Amino acid sequence: MNTAKRIGVIEQFCDRAWELAREHGLAADTVEVISARPLTPEEAIGRPDRSDFPILKGKEFMMEARFRESRGQAFTAMPGRFEGTMEDILCREIKTDFDRALIVATANALLSHLDMVQGTIHCRDDGPRRCADGLVEYLTERHGSPRVGVIGLQPALVAALSGHLPVRVTDLDPDNVGKPHSGVLVEGVESTQDVIEWADVVLATGTVLGNDTIDGLLSSKPTVFYGVTIAGVAALLGLERYCPRAT
């Protein structure tokens, strides 16, 4: 394994997942073959009520890793296919978003297999709407009436928050920036730190793990990550996660 010092969140996660794979005797070629592939939008989230999710617009893809009876998923903008052992994947050098998605999806599948995490498979059909319906209650029960800084536009979640709590949103996609979603103007990534400072609570997409921006989001502000990508990291590193409809 690469012995260079690792300090980022994904590196910590990768190292811990590798330790678990070795502890449970799951690293060798003869244990199991892992396959990871991008899913079609319908395979990933079915037929949701809305048509403006990034995966339905071709802006994101879902990588899925299968290990024995378990599956793990991760959103990415750089999909691809790979087949190999736990060692092949968890010990690979992290250079690209494909590497990150492959490692995260595989580690999520591993942790699901070990019963260390739940909800590694994205909800389908009306699941995203039902997830969004519970968000305001979730946040207000824990944080009162907070100002919410959303990092990564998820249209259903922003629609649920709008009109109930003060919201600001930033997103990487230039097609979203400068446009309103459910009455909330989407700001560019250059506003991210300003939004975090403004917010009482940060609500961040787990995709920040796959695009190598998560380290810049961790601050003293309460941060809630949403989605399946962050499932394993949240479990191992003690991060708060909102994803009530994942399976």
CSV table of C-alpha atoms in Angstrom, one decimal:
chain,number,residue,atom,x,y,z
A,1,MET,CA,0.0,0.0,0.0
A,2,ASN,CA,1.1,3.5,-0.7
A,3,THR,CA,2.8,4.7,2.6
A,4,ALA,CA,2.8,8.4,1.8
A,5,LYS,CA,1.2,10.4,4.6
A,6,ARG,CA,-2.5,10.9,4.2
A,7,ILE,CA,-4.3,13.6,6.0
A,8,GLY,CA,-7.6,14.3,4.1
A,9,VAL,CA,-11.0,12.9,4.9
A,10,ILE,CA,-11.0,10.4,2.0
A,11,GLU,CA,-7.5,9.3,2.8
A,12,GLN,CA,-8.5,8.6,6.4
A,13,PHE,CA,-11.6,6.8,5.3
A,14,CYS,CA,-9.6,4.7,2.8
A,15,ASP,CA,-7.0,3.8,5.4
A,16,ARG,CA,-9.6,2.7,7.9
A,17,ALA,CA,-11.5,0.7,5.4
A,18,TRP,CA,-8.3,-1.1,4.3
A,19,GLU,CA,-7.6,-1.9,8.0
A,20,LEU,CA,-11.1,-3.4,8.3
A,21,ALA,CA,-10.7,-5.4,5.1
A,22,ARG,CA,-7.4,-6.9,6.5
A,23,GLU,CA,-8.8,-7.5,10.0
A,24,HIS,CA,-11.7,-9.5,8.5
A,25,GLY,CA,-9.6,-11.4,6.0
A,26,LEU,CA,-11.3,-9.8,3.0
A,27,ALA,CA,-8.3,-8.4,1.1
A,28,ALA,CA,-7.0,-11.3,-0.9
A,29,ASP,CA,-8.0,-12.2,-4.5
A,30,THR,CA,-9.5,-15.5,-3.4
A,31,VAL,CA,-12.0,-13.9,-1.0
A,32,GLU,CA,-14.3,-12.2,-3.5
A,33,VAL,CA,-14.2,-10.3,-6.7
A,34,ILE,CA,-15.6,-6.7,-6.6
A,35,SER,CA,-17.1,-5.1,-9.6
A,36,ALA,CA,-18.0,-1.4,-9.9
A,37,ARG,CA,-19.9,0.2,-12.8
A,38,PRO,CA,-21.9,3.3,-13.5
A,39,LEU,CA,-25.7,2.9,-13.2
A,40,THR,CA,-28.2,4.3,-15.5
A,41,PRO,CA,-30.4,7.0,-14.0
A,42,GLU,CA,-33.4,4.7,-13.7
A,43,GLU,CA,-31.2,2.0,-12.0
A,44,ALA,CA,-29.9,4.6,-9.6
A,45,ILE,CA,-33.1,6.5,-8.5
A,46,GLY,CA,-35.9,5.0,-10.5
A,47,ARG,CA,-38.6,7.4,-11.7
A,48,PRO,CA,-38.7,10.3,-9.1
A,49,ASP,CA,-41.4,13.0,-9.0
A,50,ARG,CA,-39.0,15.6,-10.3
A,51,SER,CA,-36.9,15.7,-13.5
A,52,ASP,CA,-34.2,18.2,-12.3
A,53,PHE,CA,-31.9,15.9,-10.4
A,54,PRO,CA,-28.3,16.2,-11.7
A,55,ILE,CA,-28.2,12.4,-12.5
A,56,LEU,CA,-31.3,12.8,-14.7
A,57,LYS,CA,-29.6,15.7,-16.5
A,58,GLY,CA,-26.5,13.8,-17.3
A,59,LYS,CA,-24.4,15.9,-14.9
A,60,GLU,CA,-23.7,13.1,-12.4
A,61,PHE,CA,-23.4,9.3,-12.5
A,62,MET,CA,-23.8,6.7,-9.9
A,63,MET,CA,-21.0,4.2,-9.3
A,64,GLU,CA,-21.9,1.0,-7.7
A,65,ALA,CA,-19.6,-1.6,-6.1
A,66,ARG,CA,-20.9,-5.1,-5.3
A,67,PHE,CA,-19.2,-7.2,-2.6
A,68,ARG,CA,-20.8,-10.5,-1.8
A,69,GLU,CA,-24.4,-9.8,-0.9
A,70,SER,CA,-23.8,-6.0,-0.3
A,71,ARG,CA,-23.7,-2.9,-2.5
A,72,GLY,CA,-22.2,0.5,-2.1
A,73,GLN,CA,-22.8,3.6,-4.2
A,74,ALA,CA,-21.1,6.9,-4.9
A,75,PHE,CA,-22.0,9.8,-7.1
A,76,THR,CA,-19.4,11.1,-9.5
A,77,ALA,CA,-18.9,13.1,-12.6
A,78,MET,CA,-16.2,10.7,-13.8
A,79,PRO,CA,-17.7,7.2,-14.1
A,80,GLY,CA,-16.0,4.0,-15.3
A,81,ARG,CA,-15.7,0.3,-14.8
A,82,PHE,CA,-13.3,-1.7,-12.7
A,83,GLU,CA,-13.0,-5.2,-11.4
A,84,GLY,CA,-10.6,-6.4,-8.8
A,85,THR,CA,-10.0,-7.3,-5.2
A,86,MET,CA,-10.4,-5.1,-2.1
A,87,GLU,CA,-6.6,-4.7,-2.1
A,88,ASP,CA,-6.6,-3.6,-5.7
A,89,ILE,CA,-9.2,-0.8,-5.0
A,90,LEU,CA,-8.5,0.3,-1.5
A,91,CYS,CA,-4.7,0.5,-2.1
A,92,ARG,CA,-4.8,2.3,-5.4
A,93,GLU,CA,-3.3,5.7,-5.6
A,94,ILE,CA,-5.9,8.5,-5.5
A,95,LYS,CA,-5.4,10.7,-8.5
A,96,THR,CA,-8.9,11.3,-10.1
A,97,ASP,CA,-12.5,11.6,-9.3
A,98,PHE,CA,-12.9,8.1,-10.7
A,99,ASP,CA,-10.5,6.8,-8.2
A,100,ARG,CA,-12.4,8.5,-5.4
A,101,ALA,CA,-15.8,7.2,-6.5
A,102,LEU,CA,-14.4,3.7,-7.0
A,103,ILE,CA,-12.9,3.6,-3.5
A,104,VAL,CA,-15.9,5.2,-1.8
A,105,ALA,CA,-18.4,2.9,-3.4
A,106,THR,CA,-16.3,-0.1,-2.6
A,107,ALA,CA,-15.7,0.9,1.0
A,108,ASN,CA,-19.4,1.6,1.4
A,109,ALA,CA,-20.1,-2.0,0.2
A,110,LEU,CA,-17.5,-3.4,2.5
A,111,LEU,CA,-19.0,-1.5,5.5
A,112,SER,CA,-22.5,-2.7,4.6
A,113,HIS,CA,-21.2,-6.3,4.4
A,114,LEU,CA,-19.7,-5.8,7.9
A,115,ASP,CA,-23.0,-4.3,9.2
A,116,MET,CA,-21.2,-1.2,10.2
A,117,VAL,CA,-23.3,1.2,8.1
A,118,GLN,CA,-26.9,1.2,6.7
A,119,GLY,CA,-28.4,3.1,3.8
A,120,THR,CA,-25.7,2.6,1.1
A,121,ILE,CA,-28.2,2.4,-1.7
A,122,HIS,CA,-30.0,5.5,-3.1
A,123,CYS,CA,-33.7,5.7,-2.6
A,124,ARG,CA,-35.9,5.4,-5.7
A,125,ASP,CA,-39.1,6.7,-7.2
A,126,ASP,CA,-40.9,8.8,-4.6
A,127,GLY,CA,-38.1,8.3,-2.1
A,128,PRO,CA,-36.4,11.7,-2.8
A,129,ARG,CA,-39.6,13.5,-2.2
A,130,ARG,CA,-40.3,11.7,1.0
A,131,CYS,CA,-36.7,12.4,2.1
A,132,ALA,CA,-37.2,16.1,1.4
A,133,ASP,CA,-40.5,16.2,3.3
A,134,GLY,CA,-38.8,15.3,6.5
A,135,LEU,CA,-35.8,17.7,6.3
A,136,VAL,CA,-37.3,20.8,7.9
A,137,GLU,CA,-38.4,18.8,10.9
A,138,TYR,CA,-35.1,17.1,11.2
A,139,LEU,CA,-33.2,20.4,11.2
A,140,THR,CA,-35.5,22.4,13.5
A,141,GLU,CA,-35.6,19.6,16.1
A,142,ARG,CA,-31.9,19.7,16.3
A,143,HIS,CA,-31.0,23.4,15.6
A,144,GLY,CA,-34.1,25.5,16.3
A,145,SER,CA,-34.8,27.8,13.3
A,146,PRO,CA,-31.4,27.9,11.7
A,147,ARG,CA,-30.1,29.7,8.7
A,148,VAL,CA,-29.1,26.9,6.3
A,149,GLY,CA,-26.2,27.0,3.9
A,150,VAL,CA,-26.7,24.3,1.2
A,151,ILE,CA,-23.5,23.2,-0.5
A,152,GLY,CA,-24.5,21.4,-3.7
A,153,LEU,CA,-27.9,22.0,-5.2
A,154,GLN,CA,-30.3,19.2,-4.5
A,155,PRO,CA,-33.6,20.6,-5.9
A,156,ALA,CA,-36.0,18.6,-3.7
A,157,LEU,CA,-34.2,19.5,-0.5
A,158,VAL,CA,-34.0,23.2,-1.5
A,159,ALA,CA,-37.7,23.3,-2.3
A,160,ALA,CA,-38.5,21.7,1.1
A,161,LEU,CA,-36.4,24.3,2.9
A,162,SER,CA,-37.6,27.4,0.9
A,163,GLY,CA,-40.3,29.3,2.7
A,164,HIS,CA,-39.6,27.6,6.0
A,165,LEU,CA,-36.0,28.5,6.9
A,166,PRO,CA,-33.5,31.1,5.6
A,167,VAL,CA,-31.5,29.4,2.8
A,168,ARG,CA,-28.5,30.1,0.7
A,169,VAL,CA,-27.2,27.6,-1.9
A,170,THR,CA,-23.9,27.2,-3.8
A,171,ASP,CA,-23.2,24.8,-6.6
A,172,LEU,CA,-20.4,23.7,-9.0
A,173,ASP,CA,-22.6,23.5,-12.1
A,174,PRO,CA,-22.4,26.7,-14.1
A,175,ASP,CA,-25.8,25.9,-15.6
A,176,ASN,CA,-27.3,26.3,-12.1
A,177,VAL,CA,-25.4,29.4,-10.9
A,178,GLY,CA,-27.2,32.7,-11.0
A,179,LYS,CA,-30.6,31.1,-11.4
A,180,PRO,CA,-33.3,30.7,-8.8
A,181,HIS,CA,-34.5,27.3,-7.6
A,182,SER,CA,-37.7,27.4,-5.5
A,183,GLY,CA,-37.1,31.1,-4.9
A,184,VAL,CA,-33.5,30.7,-3.8
A,185,LEU,CA,-30.7,32.1,-6.0
A,186,VAL,CA,-28.0,29.6,-6.6
A,187,GLU,CA,-24.5,31.1,-6.0
A,188,GLY,CA,-21.2,29.9,-7.4
A,189,VAL,CA,-18.4,28.1,-5.5
A,190,GLU,CA,-16.6,31.4,-4.9
A,191,SER,CA,-19.4,32.1,-2.3
A,192,THR,CA,-19.0,28.9,-0.4
A,193,GLN,CA,-17.0,30.3,2.5
A,194,ASP,CA,-19.2,33.3,2.8
A,195,VAL,CA,-22.3,31.0,2.9
A,196,ILE,CA,-20.7,28.8,5.6
A,197,GLU,CA,-19.9,31.9,7.7
A,198,TRP,CA,-23.5,33.2,7.2
A,199,ALA,CA,-25.1,29.8,8.1
A,200,ASP,CA,-26.0,28.4,11.4
A,201,VAL,CA,-26.1,24.9,9.9
A,202,VAL,CA,-24.3,23.7,6.7
A,203,LEU,CA,-26.2,21.1,4.6
A,204,ALA,CA,-23.7,19.6,2.2
A,205,THR,CA,-24.0,17.0,-0.5
A,206,GLY,CA,-22.0,13.8,0.2
A,207,THR,CA,-20.7,14.2,-3.4
A,208,VAL,CA,-18.0,16.6,-1.9
A,209,LEU,CA,-16.3,13.4,-0.9
A,210,GLY,CA,-16.0,12.3,-4.5
A,211,ASN,CA,-14.9,15.6,-6.0
A,212,ASP,CA,-12.2,16.3,-3.4
A,213,THR,CA,-13.8,19.3,-1.8
A,214,ILE,CA,-14.9,17.9,1.5
A,215,ASP,CA,-11.8,19.0,3.5
A,216,GLY,CA,-12.6,22.7,2.7
A,217,LEU,CA,-16.1,22.4,4.2
A,218,LEU,CA,-15.2,21.1,7.6
A,219,SER,CA,-15.5,23.9,10.1
A,220,SER,CA,-16.8,24.8,13.5
A,221,LYS,CA,-20.3,25.1,12.1
A,222,PRO,CA,-22.6,22.2,12.6
A,223,THR,CA,-22.5,20.3,9.3
A,224,VAL,CA,-25.1,17.8,8.0
A,225,PHE,CA,-24.1,15.7,5.0
A,226,TYR,CA,-26.8,14.2,2.9
A,227,GLY,CA,-26.8,11.2,0.5
A,228,VAL,CA,-25.5,7.7,0.0
A,229,THR,CA,-21.9,8.7,-1.1
A,230,ILE,CA,-21.0,9.8,2.5
A,231,ALA,CA,-22.6,6.8,4.2
A,232,GLY,CA,-19.3,5.0,5.1
A,233,VAL,CA,-17.4,8.1,6.0
A,234,ALA,CA,-20.1,9.3,8.3
A,235,ALA,CA,-20.2,6.0,10.1
A,236,LEU,CA,-16.4,5.7,10.5
A,237,LEU,CA,-15.5,9.3,11.1
A,238,GLY,CA,-18.5,10.4,13.2
A,239,LEU,CA,-20.0,12.9,10.7
A,240,GLU,CA,-23.7,13.7,10.8
A,241,ARG,CA,-25.7,12.4,7.9
A,242,TYR,CA,-29.2,12.9,6.6
A,243,CYS,CA,-30.4,10.1,4.3
A,244,PRO,CA,-33.6,8.6,5.8
A,245,ARG,CA,-34.9,6.8,2.7
A,246,ALA,CA,-31.7,5.0,1.6
A,247,THR,CA,-31.6,1.2,1.9
